[in-house]
Short mmCIF file of C-alpha atoms and ligand atoms in Angstrom, two decimals:
data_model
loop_
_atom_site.label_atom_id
_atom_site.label_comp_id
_atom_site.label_asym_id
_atom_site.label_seq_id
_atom_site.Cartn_x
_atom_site.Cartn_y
_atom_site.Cartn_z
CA UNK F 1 -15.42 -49.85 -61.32
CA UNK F 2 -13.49 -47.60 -63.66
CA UNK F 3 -10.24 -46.63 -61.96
CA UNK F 4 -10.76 -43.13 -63.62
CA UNK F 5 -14.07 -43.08 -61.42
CA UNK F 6 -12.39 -44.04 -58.27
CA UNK F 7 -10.00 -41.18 -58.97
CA UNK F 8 -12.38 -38.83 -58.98
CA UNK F 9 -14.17 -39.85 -55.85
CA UNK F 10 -11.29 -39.57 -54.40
CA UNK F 11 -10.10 -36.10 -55.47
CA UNK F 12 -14.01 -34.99 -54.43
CA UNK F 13 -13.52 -36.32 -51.01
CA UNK F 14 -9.97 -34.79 -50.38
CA UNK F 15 -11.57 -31.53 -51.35
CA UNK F 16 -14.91 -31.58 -49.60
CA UNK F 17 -13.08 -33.07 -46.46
CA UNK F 18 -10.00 -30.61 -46.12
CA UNK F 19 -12.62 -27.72 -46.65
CA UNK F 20 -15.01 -28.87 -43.45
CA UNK F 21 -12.24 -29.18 -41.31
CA UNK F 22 -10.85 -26.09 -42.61
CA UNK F 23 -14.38 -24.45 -41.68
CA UNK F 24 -15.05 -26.39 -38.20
CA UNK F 25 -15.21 -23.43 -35.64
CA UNK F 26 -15.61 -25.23 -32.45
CA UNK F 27 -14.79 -28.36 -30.80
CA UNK F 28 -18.39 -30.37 -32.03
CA UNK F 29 -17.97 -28.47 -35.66
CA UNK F 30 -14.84 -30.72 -35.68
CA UNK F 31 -15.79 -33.77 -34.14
CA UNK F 32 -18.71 -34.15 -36.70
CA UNK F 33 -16.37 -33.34 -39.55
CA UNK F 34 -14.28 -36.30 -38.63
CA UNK F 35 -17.12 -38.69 -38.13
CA UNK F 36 -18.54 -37.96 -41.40
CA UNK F 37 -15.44 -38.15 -43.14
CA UNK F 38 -12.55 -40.48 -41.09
CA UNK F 39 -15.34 -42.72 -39.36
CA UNK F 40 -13.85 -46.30 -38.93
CA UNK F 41 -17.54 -47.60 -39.36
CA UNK F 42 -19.06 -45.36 -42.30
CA UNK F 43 -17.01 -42.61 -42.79
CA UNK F 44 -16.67 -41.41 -46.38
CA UNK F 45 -12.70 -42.70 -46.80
CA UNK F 46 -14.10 -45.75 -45.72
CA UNK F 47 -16.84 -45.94 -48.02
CA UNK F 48 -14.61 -45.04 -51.15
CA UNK F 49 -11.68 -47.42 -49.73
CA UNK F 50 -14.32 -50.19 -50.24
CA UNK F 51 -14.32 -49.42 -54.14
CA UNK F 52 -10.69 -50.60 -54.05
CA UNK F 53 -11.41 -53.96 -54.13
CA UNK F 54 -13.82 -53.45 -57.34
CA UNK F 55 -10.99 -52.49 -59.26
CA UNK F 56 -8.98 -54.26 -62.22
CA UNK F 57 -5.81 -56.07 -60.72
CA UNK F 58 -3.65 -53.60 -63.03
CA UNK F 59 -5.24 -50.37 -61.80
CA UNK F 60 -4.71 -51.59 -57.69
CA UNK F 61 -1.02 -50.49 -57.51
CA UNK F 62 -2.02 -46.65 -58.53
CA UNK F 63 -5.41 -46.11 -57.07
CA UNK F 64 -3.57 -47.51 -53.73
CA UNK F 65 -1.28 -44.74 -53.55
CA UNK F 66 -3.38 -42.11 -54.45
CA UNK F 67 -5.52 -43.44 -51.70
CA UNK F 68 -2.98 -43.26 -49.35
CA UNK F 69 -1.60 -39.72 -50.46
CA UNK F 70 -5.50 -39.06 -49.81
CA UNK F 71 -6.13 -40.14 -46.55
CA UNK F 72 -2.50 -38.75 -45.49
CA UNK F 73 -4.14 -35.34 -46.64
CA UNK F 74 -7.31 -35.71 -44.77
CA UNK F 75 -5.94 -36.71 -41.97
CA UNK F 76 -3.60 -33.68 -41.99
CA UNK F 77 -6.33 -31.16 -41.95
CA UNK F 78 -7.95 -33.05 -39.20
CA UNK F 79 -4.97 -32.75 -37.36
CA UNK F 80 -4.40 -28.93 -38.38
CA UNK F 81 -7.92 -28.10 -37.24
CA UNK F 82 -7.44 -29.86 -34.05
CA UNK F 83 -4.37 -27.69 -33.23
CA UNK F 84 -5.88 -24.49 -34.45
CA UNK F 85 -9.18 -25.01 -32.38
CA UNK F 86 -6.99 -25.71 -29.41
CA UNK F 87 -4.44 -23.10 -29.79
CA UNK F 88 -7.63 -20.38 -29.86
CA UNK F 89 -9.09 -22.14 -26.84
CA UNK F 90 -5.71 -21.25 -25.02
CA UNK F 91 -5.56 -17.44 -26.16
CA UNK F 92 -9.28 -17.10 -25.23
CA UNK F 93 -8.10 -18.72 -21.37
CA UNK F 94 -5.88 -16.38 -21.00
CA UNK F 95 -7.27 -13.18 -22.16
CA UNK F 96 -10.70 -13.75 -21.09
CA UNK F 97 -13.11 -16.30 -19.29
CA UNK F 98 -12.77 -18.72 -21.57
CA UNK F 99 -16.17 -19.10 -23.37
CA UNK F 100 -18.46 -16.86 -25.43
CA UNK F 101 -19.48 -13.42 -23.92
CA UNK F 102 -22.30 -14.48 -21.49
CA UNK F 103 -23.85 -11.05 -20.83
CA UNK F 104 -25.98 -12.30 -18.23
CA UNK F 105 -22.56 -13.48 -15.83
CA UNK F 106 -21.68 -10.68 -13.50
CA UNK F 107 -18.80 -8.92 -14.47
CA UNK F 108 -14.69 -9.10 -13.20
CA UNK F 109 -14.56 -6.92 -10.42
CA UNK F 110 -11.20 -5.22 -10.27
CA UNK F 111 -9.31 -4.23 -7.54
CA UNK F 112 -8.35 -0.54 -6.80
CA UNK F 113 -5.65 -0.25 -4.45
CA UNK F 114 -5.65 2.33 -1.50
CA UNK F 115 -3.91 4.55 0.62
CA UNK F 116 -2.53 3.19 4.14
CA UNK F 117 -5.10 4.24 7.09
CA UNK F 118 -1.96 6.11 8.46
CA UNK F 119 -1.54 7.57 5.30
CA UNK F 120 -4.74 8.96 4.92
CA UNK F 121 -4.89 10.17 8.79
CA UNK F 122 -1.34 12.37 7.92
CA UNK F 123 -3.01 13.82 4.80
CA UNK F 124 -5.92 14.96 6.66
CA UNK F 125 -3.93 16.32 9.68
CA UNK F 126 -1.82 17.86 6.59
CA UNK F 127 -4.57 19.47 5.29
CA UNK F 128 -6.31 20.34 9.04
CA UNK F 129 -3.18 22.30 9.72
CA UNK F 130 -2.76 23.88 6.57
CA UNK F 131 -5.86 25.78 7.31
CA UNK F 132 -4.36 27.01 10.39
CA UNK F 133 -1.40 28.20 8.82
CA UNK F 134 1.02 25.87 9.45
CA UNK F 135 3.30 24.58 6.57
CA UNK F 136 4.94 21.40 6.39
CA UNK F 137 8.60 20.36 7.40
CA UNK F 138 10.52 17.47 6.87
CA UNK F 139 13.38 15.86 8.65
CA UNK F 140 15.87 12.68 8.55
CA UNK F 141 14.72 9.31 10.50
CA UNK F 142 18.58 8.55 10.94
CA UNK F 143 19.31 11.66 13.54
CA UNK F 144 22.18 12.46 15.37
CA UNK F 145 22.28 13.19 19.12
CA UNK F 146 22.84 16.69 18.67
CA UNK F 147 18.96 16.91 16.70
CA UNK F 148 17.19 13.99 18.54
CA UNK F 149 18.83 15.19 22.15
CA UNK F 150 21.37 17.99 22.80
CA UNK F 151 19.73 21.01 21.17
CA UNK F 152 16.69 19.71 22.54
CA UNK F 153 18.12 20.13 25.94
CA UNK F 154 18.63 16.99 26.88
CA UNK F 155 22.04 16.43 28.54
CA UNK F 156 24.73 13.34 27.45
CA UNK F 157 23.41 11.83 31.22
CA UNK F 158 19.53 12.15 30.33
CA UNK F 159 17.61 9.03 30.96
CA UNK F 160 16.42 9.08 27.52
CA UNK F 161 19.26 8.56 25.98
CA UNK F 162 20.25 5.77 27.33
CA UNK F 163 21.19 3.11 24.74
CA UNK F 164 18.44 0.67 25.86
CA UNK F 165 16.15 3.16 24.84
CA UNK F 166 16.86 4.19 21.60
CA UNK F 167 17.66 2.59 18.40
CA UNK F 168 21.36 3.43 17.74
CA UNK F 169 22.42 2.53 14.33
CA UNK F 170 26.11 0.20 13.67
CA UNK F 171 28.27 3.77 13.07
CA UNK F 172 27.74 4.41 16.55
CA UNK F 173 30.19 1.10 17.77
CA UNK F 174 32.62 2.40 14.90
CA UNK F 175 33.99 5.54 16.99
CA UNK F 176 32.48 7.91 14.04
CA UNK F 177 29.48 10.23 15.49
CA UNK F 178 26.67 8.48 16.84
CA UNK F 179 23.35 8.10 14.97
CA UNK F 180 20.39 6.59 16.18
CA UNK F 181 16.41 6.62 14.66
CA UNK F 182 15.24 9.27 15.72
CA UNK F 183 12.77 8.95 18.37
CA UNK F 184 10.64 11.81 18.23
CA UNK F 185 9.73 14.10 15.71
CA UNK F 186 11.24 17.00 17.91
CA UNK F 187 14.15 17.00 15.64
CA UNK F 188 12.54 18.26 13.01
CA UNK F 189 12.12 21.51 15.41
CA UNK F 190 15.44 22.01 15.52
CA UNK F 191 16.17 21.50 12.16
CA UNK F 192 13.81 24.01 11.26
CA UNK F 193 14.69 26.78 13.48
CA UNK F 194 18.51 26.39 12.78
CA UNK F 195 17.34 27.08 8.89
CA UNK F 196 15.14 29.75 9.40
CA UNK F 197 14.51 33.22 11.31
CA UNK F 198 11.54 33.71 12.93
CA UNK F 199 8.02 34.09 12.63
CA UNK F 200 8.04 30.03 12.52
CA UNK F 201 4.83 27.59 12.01
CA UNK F 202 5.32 24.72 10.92
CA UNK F 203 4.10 20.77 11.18
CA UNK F 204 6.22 17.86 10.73
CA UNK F 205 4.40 14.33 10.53
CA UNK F 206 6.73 10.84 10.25
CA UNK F 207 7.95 8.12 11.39
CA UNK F 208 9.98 7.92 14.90
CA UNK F 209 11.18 4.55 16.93
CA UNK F 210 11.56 3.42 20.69
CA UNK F 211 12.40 -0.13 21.29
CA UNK F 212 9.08 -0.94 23.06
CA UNK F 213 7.56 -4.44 24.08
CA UNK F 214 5.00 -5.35 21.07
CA UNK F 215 1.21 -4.94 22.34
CA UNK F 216 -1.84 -3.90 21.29
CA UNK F 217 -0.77 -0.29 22.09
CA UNK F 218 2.95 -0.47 21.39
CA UNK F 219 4.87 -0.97 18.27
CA UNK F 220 8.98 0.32 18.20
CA UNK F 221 7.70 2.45 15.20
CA UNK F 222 5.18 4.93 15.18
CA UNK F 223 4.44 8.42 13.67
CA UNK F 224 3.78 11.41 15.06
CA UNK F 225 2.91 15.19 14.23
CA UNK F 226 5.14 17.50 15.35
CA UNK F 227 3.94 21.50 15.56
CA UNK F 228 5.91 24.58 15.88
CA UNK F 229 5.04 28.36 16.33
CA UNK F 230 7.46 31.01 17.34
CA UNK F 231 7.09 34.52 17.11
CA UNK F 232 6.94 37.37 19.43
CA UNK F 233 4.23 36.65 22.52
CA UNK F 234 3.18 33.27 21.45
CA UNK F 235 1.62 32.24 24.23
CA UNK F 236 0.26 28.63 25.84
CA UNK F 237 -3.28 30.42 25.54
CA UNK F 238 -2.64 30.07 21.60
CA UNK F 239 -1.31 26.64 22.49
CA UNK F 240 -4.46 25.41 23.89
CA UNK F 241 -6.81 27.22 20.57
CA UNK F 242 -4.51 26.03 17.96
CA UNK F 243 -5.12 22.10 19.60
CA UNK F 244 -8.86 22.31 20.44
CA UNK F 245 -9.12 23.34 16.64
CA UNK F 246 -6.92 20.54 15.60
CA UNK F 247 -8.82 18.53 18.08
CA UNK F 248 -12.31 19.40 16.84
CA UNK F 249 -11.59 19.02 13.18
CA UNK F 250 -10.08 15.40 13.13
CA UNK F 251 -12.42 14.02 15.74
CA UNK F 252 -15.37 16.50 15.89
CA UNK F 253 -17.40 19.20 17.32
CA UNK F 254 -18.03 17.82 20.36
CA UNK F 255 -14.51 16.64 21.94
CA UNK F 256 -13.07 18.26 24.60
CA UNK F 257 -9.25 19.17 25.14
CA UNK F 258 -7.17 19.25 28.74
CA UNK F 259 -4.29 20.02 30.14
CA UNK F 260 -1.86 17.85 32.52
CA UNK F 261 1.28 19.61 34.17
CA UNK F 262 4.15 17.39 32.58
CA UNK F 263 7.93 17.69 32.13
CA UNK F 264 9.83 17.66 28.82
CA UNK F 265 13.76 19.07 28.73
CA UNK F 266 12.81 21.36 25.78
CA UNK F 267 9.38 23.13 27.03
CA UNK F 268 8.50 24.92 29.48
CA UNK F 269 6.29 25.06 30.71
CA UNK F 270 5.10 21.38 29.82
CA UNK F 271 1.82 19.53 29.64
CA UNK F 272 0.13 16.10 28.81
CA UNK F 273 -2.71 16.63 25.81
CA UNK F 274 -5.57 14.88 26.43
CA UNK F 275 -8.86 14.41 24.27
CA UNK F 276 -12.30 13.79 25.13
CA UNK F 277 -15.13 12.72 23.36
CA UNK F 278 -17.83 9.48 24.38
CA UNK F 279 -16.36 7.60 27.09
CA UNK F 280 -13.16 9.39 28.96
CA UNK F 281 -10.04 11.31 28.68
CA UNK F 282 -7.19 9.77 26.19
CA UNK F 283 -3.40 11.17 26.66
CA UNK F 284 -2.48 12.07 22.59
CA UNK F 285 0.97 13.46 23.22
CA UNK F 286 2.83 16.25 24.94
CA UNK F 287 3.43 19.81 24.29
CA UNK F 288 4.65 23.03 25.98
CA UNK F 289 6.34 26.57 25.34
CA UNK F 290 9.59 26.13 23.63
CA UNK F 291 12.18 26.05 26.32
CA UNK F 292 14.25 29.46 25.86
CA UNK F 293 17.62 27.15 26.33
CA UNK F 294 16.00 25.33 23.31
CA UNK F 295 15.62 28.87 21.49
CA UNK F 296 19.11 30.28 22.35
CA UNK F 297 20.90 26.50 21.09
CA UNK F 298 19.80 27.76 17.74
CA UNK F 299 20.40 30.95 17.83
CA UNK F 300 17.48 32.69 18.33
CA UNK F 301 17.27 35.26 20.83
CA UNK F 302 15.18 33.88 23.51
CA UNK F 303 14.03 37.54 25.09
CA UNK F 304 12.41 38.73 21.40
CA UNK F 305 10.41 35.80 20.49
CA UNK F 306 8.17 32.99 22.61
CA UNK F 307 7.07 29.37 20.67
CA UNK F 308 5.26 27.00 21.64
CA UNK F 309 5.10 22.57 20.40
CA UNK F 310 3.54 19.79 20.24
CA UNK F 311 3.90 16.52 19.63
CA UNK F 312 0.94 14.05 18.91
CA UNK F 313 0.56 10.25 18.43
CA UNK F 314 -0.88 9.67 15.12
CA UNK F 315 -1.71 5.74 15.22
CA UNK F 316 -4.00 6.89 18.25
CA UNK F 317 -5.45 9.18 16.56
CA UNK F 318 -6.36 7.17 13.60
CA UNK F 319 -7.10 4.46 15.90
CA UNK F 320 -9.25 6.55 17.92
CA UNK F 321 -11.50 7.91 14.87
CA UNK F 322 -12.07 4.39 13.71
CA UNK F 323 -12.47 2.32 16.79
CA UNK F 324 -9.34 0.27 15.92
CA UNK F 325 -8.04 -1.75 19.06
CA UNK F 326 -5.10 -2.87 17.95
CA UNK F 327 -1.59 -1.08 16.51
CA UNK F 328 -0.66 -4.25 15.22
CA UNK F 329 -3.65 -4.03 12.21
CA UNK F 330 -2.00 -1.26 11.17
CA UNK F 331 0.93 -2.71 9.95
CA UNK F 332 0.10 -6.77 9.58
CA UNK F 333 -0.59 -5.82 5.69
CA UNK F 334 -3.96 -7.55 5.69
CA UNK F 335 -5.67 -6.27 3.02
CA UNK F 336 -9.18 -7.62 4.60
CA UNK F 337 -8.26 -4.90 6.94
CA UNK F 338 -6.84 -2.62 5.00
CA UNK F 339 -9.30 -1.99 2.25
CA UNK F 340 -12.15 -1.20 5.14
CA UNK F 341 -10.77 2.22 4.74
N1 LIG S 1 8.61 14.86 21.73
C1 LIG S 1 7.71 14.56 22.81
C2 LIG S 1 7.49 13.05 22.85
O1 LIG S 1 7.80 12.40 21.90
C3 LIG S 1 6.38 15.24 22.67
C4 LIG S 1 6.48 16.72 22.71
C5 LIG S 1 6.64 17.46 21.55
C6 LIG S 1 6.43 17.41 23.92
C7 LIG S 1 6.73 18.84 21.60
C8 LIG S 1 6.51 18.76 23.98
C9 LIG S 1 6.65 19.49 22.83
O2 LIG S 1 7.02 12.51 23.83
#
């Protein structure tokens, strides 16, 4: 054989094999490419390295290295095409499934996150109140005694101040005044009144704490709703419409509201709220007319205007509506039981 004939074959094959792997689009494409062409049995290099051994003696040293340079060069776009078929396979795995668009495959379902159960129940309640007038207030969960106890008429020797009872935060032990988490949303009365003159109506809905035992009804933090009205001749006969409306649009039509004689320092008189609707009478919270001590600690002038308040558990409430058992769903973060509502 002519060595200018083996040249040739050789520049033919370097061409027509760095072309198909150049085209090879998938895996097979590729594998086929490399039989045909690098094949140890009867690949086309092969076949053309056999016409080495045809040539003239003279002619060996040069059609060798071309034949080398030749087969370096195939063997480089094999290589190439191997690591630009697997460098698409990894951008496909990560922005997609990882094959071709099946149409027939379901489709990704995505997520959409929620709102809390609790925070849903204090948006409706929110919005249940808002109809009745009432606007919303806001107060601090660190408290100090005067807010959480003394201007809610409940004397430095109270029972329910007692340090067992309440969460007193680290200032306390450092002589400076004594703060504590506030433990009912009361405060938030006080705060109000000492900003504003009356005609008051307001709601306040958040967080409060009491170190309780852990149980399926008891958790040391827990929100309530918190309602104030005082004007002139508020009376409890307003106190019992303004709940049996609350009542009847959170729960329904058919619930039924009562009344149990109670004590609180800072009403009075006081009373027990219960609800009723299927099977029995729940206790929700407490309530009463606005103690006039309470009135005249913030200035108002307890012979010119009457209030009345209330103060509701909202975890039973929301527990209540949807039949939850346990307090302790409510804050496990379990999104099983979360995204039921
Ligand atoms: N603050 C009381 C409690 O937490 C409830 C209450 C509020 C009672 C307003 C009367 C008036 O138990």
């Amino acid at each position: 054989m002519a060595l200018s004939q083996f040249l040739d074959a050789l520049n033919a094959l370097e061409s027509s094999a760095v072309r198909a792997f150049g085209a090879a689009a998938d895996e097979p494409a590729l594998e086929s490419a490399r039989v045909e062409f690098l094949g140890a049995k009867s690949g086309q290099l092969k076949s053309v390295q056999k016409g080495l051994g045809a040539l003239a003696s003279a002619d060996k040293p040069l059609a060798g290295k071309r034949f080398h340079e030749v087969k370096a060069a195939i063997e480089g776009a094999f290589q190439s095409a191997k690591d630009r078929l697997a460098s698409l396979a990894d951008e496909e795995a990560s922005t997609d499934d990882g094959g071709p668009l099946d149409p027939t495959l379901p489709g990704t379902p995505f997520t959409l996150g929620r709102l809390h159960p609790i925070t849903q129940t204090i948006e409706e309640l929110t919005e249940i109140m808002g109809r009745l007038g009432f606007s919303l207030a806001d107060g601090p969960e660190i408290e100090d005694e005067w807010h959480n106890f003394e201007a809610l008429n409940i004397p430095f020797d109270h029972p329910a101040r007692d340090p067992l009872d309440n969460f007193y935060v680290a200032a306390a032990t450092l002589g400076e005044k004594p703060l504590l988490l506030r433990s009912q949303t009361s405060t938030v009365q006080i705060r109000v009144m000492e900003a504003a003159k009356p005609p008051i109506r307001v709601i306040s809905l958040g967080r409060v704490y009491r170190p309780d035992e852990v149980d399926a009804t008891h958790y040391p933090m827990f929100h309530q709703v918190e309602g104030l009205w005082v004007d002139r001749r508020v009376t409890m006969a307003d106190l019992k419409s303004t709940l049996r409306l609350f009542a009847t649009s959170y729960l329904g039509r058919d619930v039924h509201i009562r009344f149990r004689p109670s004590f609180f320092p800072f009403t009075e008189p006081s009373v027990e709220v219960d609800f009723q609707w299927g099977d029995g009478w729940v206790e929700f919270g407490g309530a009463g007319m606005v103690d006039p001590a309470v009135l005249t600690a913030v200035g108002y002038d307890a012979e010119e205007v009457t209030g009345f308040a209330f103060g509701l558990g909202i975890e039973r409430l929301c527990m209540r509506r949807h039949q939850i058992t346990d307090i302790r769903e409510l804050f496990r973060n379990d999104v099983r039981f979360l995204r039921q509502f």
